[in-house]
PDB file of C-alpha atoms in Angstrom:
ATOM      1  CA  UNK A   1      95.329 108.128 130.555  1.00  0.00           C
ATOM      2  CA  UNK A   2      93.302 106.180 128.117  1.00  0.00           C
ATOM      3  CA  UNK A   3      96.090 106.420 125.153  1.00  0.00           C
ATOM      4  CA  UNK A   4      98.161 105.425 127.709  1.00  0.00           C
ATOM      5  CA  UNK A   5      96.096 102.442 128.825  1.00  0.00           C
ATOM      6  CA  UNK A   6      95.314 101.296 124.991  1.00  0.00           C
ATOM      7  CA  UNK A   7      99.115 101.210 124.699  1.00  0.00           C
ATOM      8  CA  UNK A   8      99.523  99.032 127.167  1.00  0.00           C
ATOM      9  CA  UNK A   9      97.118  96.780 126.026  1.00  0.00           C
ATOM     10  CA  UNK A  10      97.798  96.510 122.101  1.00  0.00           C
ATOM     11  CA  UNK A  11     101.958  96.705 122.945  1.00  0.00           C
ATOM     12  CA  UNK A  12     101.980  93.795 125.372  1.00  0.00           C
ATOM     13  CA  UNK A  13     104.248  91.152 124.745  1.00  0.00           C
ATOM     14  CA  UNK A  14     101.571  88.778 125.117  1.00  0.00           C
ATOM     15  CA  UNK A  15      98.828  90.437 123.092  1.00  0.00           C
ATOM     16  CA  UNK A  16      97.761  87.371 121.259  1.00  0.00           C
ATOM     17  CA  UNK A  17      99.899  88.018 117.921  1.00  0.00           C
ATOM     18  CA  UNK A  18     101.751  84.751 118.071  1.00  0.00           C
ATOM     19  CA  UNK A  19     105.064  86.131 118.823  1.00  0.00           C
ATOM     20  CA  UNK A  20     105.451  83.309 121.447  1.00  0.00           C
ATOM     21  CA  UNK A  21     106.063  81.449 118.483  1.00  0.00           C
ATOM     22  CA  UNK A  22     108.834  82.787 116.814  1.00  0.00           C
ATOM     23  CA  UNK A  23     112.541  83.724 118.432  1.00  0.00           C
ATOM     24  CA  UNK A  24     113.593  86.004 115.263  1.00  0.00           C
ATOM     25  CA  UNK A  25     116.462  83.775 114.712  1.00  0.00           C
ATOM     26  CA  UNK A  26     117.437  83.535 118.267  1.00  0.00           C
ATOM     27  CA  UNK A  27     117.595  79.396 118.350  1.00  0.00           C
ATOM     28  CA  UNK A  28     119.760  78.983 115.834  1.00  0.00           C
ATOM     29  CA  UNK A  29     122.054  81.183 117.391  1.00  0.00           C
ATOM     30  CA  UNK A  30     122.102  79.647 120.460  1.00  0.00           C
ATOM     31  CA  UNK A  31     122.600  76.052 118.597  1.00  0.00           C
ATOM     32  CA  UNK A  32     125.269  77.569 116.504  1.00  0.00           C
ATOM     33  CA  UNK A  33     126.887  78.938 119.645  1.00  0.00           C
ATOM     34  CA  UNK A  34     127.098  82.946 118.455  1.00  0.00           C
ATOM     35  CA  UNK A  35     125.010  83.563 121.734  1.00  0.00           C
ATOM     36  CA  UNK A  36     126.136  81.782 124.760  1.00  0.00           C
ATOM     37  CA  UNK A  37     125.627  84.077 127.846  1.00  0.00           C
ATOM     38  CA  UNK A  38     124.166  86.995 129.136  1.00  0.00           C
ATOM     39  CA  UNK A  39     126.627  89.288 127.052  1.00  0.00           C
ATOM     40  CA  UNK A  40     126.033  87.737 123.952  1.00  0.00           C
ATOM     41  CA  UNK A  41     122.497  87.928 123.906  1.00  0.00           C
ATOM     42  CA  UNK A  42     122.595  91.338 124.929  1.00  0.00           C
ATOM     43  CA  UNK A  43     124.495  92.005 121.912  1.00  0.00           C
ATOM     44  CA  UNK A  44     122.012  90.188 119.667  1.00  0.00           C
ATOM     45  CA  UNK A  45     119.128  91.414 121.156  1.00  0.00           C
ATOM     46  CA  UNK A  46     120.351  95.367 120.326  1.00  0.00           C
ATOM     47  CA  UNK A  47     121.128  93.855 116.505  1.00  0.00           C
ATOM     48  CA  UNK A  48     117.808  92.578 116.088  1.00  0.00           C
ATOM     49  CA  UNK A  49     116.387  95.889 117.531  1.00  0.00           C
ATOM     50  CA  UNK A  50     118.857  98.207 115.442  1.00  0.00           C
ATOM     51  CA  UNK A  51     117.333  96.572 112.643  1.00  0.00           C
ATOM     52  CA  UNK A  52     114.114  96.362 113.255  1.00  0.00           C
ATOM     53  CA  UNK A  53     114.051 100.495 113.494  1.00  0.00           C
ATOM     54  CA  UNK A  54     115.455 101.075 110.308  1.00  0.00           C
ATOM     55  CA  UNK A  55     113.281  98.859 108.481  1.00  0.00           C
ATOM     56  CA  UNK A  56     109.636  98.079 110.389  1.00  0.00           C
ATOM     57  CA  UNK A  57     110.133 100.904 112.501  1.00  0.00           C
ATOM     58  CA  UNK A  58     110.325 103.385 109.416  1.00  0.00           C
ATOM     59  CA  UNK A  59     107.425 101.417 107.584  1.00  0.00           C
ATOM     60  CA  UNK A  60     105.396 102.020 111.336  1.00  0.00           C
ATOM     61  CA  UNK A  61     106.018 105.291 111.438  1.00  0.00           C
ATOM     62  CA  UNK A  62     104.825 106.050 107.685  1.00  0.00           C
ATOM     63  CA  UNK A  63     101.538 104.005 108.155  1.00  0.00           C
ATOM     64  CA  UNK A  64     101.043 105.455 111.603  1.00  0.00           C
ATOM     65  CA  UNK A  65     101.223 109.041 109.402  1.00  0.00           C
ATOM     66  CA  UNK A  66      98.783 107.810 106.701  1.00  0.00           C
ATOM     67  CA  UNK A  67      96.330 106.435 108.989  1.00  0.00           C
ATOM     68  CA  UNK A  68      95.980 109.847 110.659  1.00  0.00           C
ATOM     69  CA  UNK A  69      95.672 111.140 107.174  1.00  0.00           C
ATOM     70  CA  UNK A  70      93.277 108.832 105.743  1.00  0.00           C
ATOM     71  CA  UNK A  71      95.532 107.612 103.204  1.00  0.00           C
ATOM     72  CA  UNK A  72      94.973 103.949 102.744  1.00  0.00           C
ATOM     73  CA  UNK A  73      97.240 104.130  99.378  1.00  0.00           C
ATOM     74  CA  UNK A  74     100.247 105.004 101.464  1.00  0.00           C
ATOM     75  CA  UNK A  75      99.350 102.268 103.556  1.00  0.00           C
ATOM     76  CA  UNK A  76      99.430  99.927 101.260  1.00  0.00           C
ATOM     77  CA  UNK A  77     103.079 101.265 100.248  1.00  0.00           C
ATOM     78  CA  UNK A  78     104.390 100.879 103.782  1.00  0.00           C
ATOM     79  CA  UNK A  79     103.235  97.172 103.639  1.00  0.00           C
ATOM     80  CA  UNK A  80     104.788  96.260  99.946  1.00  0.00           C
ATOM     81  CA  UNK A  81     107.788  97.780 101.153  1.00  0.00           C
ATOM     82  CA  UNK A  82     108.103  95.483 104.593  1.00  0.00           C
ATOM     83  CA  UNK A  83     107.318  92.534 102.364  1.00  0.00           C
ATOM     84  CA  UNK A  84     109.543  92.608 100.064  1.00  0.00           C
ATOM     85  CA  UNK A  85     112.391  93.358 102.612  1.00  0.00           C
ATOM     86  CA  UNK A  86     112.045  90.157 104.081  1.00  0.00           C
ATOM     87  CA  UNK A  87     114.517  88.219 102.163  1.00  0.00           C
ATOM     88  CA  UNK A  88     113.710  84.723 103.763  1.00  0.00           C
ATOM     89  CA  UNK A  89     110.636  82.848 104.127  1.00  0.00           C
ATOM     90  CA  UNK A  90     110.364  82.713 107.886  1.00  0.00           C
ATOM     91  CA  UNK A  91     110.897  86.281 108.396  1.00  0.00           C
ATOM     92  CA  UNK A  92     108.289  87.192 105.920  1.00  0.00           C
ATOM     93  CA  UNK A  93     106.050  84.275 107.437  1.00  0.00           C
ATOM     94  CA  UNK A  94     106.270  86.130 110.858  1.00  0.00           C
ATOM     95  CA  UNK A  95     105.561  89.653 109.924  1.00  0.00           C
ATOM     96  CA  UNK A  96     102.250  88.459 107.732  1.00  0.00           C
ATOM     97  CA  UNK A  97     101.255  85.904 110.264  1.00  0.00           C
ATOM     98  CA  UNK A  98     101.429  88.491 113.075  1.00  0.00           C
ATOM     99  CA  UNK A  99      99.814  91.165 111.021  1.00  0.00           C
ATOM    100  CA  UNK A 100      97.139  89.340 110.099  1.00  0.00           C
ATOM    101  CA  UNK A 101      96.592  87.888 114.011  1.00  0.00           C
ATOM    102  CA  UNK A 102      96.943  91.638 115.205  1.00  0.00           C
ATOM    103  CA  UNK A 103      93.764  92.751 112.749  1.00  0.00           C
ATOM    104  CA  UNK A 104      91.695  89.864 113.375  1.00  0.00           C
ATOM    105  CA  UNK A 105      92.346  90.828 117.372  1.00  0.00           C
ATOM    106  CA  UNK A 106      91.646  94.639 116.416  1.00  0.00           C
ATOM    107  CA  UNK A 107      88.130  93.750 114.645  1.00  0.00           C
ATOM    108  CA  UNK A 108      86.957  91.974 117.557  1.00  0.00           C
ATOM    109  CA  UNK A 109      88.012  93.953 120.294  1.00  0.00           C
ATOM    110  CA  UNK A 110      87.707  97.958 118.595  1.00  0.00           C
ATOM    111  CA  UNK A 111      85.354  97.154 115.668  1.00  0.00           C
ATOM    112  CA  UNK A 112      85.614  99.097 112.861  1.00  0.00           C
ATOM    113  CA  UNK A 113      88.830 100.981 111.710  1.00  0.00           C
ATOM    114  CA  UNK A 114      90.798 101.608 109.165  1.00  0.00           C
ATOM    115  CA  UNK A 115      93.009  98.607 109.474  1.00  0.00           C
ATOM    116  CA  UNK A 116      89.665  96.575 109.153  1.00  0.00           C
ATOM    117  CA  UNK A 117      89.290  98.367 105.819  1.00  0.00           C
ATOM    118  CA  UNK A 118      92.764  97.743 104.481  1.00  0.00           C
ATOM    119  CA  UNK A 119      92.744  94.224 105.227  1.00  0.00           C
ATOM    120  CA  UNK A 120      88.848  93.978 103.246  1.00  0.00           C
ATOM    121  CA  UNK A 121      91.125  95.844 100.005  1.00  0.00           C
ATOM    122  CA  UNK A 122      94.065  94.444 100.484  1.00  0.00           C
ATOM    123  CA  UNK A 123      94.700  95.032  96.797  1.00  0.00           C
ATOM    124  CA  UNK A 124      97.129  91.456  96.669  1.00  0.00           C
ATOM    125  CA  UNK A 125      99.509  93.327  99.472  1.00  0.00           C
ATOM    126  CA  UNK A 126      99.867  91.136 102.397  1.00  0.00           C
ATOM    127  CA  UNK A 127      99.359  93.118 106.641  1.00  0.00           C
ATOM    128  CA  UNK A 128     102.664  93.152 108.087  1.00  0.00           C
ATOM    129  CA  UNK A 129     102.592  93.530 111.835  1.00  0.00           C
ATOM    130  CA  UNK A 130     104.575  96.797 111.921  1.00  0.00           C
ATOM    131  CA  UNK A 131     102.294  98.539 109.660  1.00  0.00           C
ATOM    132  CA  UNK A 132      98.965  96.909 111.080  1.00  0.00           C
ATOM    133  CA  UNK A 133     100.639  98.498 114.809  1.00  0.00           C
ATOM    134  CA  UNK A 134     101.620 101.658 112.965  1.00  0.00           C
ATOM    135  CA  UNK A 135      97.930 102.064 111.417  1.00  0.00           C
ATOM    136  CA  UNK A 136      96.276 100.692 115.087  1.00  0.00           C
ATOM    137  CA  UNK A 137      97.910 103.006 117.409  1.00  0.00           C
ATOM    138  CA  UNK A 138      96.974 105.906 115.168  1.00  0.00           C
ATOM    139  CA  UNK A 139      92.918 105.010 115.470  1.00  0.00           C
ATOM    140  CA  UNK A 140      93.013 104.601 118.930  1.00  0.00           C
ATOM    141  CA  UNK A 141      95.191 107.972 119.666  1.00  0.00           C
ATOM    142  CA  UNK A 142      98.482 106.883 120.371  1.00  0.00           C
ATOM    143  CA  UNK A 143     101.316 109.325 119.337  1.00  0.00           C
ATOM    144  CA  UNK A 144     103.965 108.111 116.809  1.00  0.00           C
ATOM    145  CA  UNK A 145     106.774 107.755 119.360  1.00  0.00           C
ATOM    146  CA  UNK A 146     105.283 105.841 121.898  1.00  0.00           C
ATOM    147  CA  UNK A 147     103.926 103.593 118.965  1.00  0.00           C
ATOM    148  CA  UNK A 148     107.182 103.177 117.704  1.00  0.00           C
ATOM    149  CA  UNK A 149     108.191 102.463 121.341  1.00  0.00           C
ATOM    150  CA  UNK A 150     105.505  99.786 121.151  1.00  0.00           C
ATOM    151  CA  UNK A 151     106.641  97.820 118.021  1.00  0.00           C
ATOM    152  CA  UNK A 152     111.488  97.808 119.744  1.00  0.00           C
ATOM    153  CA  UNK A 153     109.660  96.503 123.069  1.00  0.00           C
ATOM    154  CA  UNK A 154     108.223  93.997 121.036  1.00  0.00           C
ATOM    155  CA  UNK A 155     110.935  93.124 118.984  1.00  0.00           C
ATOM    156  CA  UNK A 156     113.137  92.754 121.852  1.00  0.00           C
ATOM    157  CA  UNK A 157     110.450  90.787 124.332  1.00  0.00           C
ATOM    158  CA  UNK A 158     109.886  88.453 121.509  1.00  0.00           C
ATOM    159  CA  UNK A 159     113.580  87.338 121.245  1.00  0.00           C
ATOM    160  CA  UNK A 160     114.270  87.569 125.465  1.00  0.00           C
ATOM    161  CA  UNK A 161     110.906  85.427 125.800  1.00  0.00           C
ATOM    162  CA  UNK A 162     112.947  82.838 123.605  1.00  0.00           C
ATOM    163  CA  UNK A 163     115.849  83.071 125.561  1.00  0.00           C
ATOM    164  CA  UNK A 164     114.483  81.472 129.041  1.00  0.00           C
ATOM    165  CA  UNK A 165     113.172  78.503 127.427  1.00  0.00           C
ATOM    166  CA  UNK A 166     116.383  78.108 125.049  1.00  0.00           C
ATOM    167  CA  UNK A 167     119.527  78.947 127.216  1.00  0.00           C
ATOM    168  CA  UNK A 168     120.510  79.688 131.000  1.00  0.00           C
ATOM    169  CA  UNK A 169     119.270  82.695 131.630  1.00  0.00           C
ATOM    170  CA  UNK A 170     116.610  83.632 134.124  1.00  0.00           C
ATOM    171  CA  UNK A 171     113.867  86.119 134.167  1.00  0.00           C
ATOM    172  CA  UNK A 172     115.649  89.125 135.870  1.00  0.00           C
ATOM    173  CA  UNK A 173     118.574  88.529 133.560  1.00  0.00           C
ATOM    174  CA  UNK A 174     116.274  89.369 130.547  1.00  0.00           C
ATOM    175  CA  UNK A 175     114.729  92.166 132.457  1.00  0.00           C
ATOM    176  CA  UNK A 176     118.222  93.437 133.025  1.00  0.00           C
ATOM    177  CA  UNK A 177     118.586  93.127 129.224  1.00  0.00           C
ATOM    178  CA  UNK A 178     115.350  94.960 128.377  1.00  0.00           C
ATOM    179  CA  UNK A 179     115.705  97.581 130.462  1.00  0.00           C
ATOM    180  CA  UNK A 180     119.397  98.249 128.676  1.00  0.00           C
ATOM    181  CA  UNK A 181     118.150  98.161 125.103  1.00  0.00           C
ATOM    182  CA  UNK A 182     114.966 100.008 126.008  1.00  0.00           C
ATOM    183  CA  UNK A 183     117.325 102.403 126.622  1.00  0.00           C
ATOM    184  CA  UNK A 184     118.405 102.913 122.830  1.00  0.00           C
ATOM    185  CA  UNK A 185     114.937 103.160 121.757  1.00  0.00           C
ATOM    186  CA  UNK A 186     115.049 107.077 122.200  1.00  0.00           C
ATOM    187  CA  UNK A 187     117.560 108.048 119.723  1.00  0.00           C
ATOM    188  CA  UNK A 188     116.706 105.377 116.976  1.00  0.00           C
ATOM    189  CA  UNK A 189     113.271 106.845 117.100  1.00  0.00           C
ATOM    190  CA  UNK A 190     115.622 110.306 116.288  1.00  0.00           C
ATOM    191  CA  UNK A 191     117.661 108.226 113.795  1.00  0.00           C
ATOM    192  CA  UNK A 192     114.192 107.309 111.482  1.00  0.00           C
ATOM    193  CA  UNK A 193     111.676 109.585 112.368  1.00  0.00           C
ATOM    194  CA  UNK A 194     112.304 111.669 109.201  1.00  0.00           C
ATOM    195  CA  UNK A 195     113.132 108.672 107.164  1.00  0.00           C
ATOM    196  CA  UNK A 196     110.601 107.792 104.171  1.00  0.00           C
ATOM    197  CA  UNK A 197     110.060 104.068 102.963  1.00  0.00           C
ATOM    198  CA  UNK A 198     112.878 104.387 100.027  1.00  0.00           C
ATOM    199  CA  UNK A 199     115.456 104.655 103.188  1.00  0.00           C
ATOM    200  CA  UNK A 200     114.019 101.426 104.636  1.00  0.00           C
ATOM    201  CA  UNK A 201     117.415  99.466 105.266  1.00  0.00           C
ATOM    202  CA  UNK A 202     117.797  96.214 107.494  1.00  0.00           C
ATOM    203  CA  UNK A 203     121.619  95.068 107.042  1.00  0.00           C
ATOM    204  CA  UNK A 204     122.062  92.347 109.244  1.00  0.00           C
ATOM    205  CA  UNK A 205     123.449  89.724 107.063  1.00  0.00           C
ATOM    206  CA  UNK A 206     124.089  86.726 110.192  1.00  0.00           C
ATOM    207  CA  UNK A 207     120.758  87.663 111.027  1.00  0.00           C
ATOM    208  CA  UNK A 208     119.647  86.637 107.148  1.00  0.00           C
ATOM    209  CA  UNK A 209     121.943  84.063 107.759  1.00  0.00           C
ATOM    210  CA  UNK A 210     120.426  82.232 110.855  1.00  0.00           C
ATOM    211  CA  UNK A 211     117.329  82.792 109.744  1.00  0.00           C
ATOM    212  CA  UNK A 212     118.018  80.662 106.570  1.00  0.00           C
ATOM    213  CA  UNK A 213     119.895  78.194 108.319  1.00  0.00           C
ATOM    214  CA  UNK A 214     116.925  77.695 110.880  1.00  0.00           C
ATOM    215  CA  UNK A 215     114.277  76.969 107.861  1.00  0.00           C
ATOM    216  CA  UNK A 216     116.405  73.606 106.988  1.00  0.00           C
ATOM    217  CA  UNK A 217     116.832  72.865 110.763  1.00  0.00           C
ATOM    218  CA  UNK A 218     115.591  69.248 111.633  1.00  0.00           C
ATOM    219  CA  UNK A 219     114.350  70.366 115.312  1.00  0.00           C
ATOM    220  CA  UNK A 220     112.944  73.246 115.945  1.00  0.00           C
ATOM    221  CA  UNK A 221     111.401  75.037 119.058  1.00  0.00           C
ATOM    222  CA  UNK A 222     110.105  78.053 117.292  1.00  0.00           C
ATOM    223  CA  UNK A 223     109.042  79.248 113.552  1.00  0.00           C
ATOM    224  CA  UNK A 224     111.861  81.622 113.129  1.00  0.00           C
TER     225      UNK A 224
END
């Protein structure tokens, strides 16, 4: 019960991380038109989960598996290799930004950990959020699935929270849309649970591409 209740806390959707303040590319396609309705975001809302699995979701798992070894190297690894995946500057702003938010938050309410430590030898690698969840979880008792569970929730709240406030959709039509892509989150957890960090992939080139477009945008709602 207690593993259960520490997920609930740390995997909220409004755990304060600052994912409020991104939409992971989300307004810019809404402005550009590629999502327009309930459909449509459905469909973007699976892409932007797909590919956060094979990428943040592998580095999770890996740090999740060092943490419970005591590995802080291999850590370290799993957050070079998020970092330099991020091919634009707001995705790489939002991973950092978050990571760093989601350690500060872990100091003051568990104390000390092992994420406290890798953040005080950072070693010139930046916290990521996935890997700073990954290591977290792992501390506090939480199995790798459900922590990888954690991090597609998020990923998928974070872009349906943006979604009320930037098109016509209401609450129970992103619940609807949760529910469906929580669905998936079973067999990608199959699909990368043996992966390593050399297998990290995130090919979604419109996502790149929104993402890039939104950085020159003249009015923006949200950071990504």
């Amino acid at each position: 019960m207690t593993g259960a209740l520490k997920l609930l806390q740390f995997g909220d959707s409004v755990f304060p991380v600052g994912a409020f303040s991104f939409s992971n590319g989300l307004e810019t396609a809404v402005e550009q038109g590629a999502v327009h309705d309930r459909t449509t975001l459905q469909e973007f809302v699976r892409t932007v989960t797909r590919a956060a699995a094979t990428a943040d979701g592998v580095a999770l798992l890996v740090a999740h598996r060092a943490a419970r070894a005591g590995d802080l190297d291999r850590i370290r690894a799993a957050e070079e290799a998020v970092h330099l995946r991020k091919i634009n500057e707001e995705t790489r702003t939002m991973t950092v930004r978050m990571g760093r938010k989601l350690a500060e938050a872990a100091e003051r309410v568990v104390g000390e950990s092992l994420l406290r430590k890798r953040v005080a030898e950072s070693g010139g690698v930046p916290v990521t959020y996935p890997v700073a969840l990954g290591v977290l979880f792992a501390e506090l008792g939480v199995g790798e699935a459900d922590a990888f569970a954690a991090h597609q929730y998020g990923a998928a709240s974070m872009v349906l929270g943006a979604a009320v406030r930037l098109m016509r959709v209401d609450h129970l039509d992103t619940q609807s849309i949760l529910f469906a892509v929580n669905e998936r989150v079973g067999e990608d957890y199959e699909d990368v649970r043996t992966a390593g960090l050399d297998d990290m992939q995130s090919f979604a080139p419109h996502l790149d591409v929104l993402a890039g477009a939104h950085q020159h945008a003249h009015v923006r709602m949200f950071m990504s």
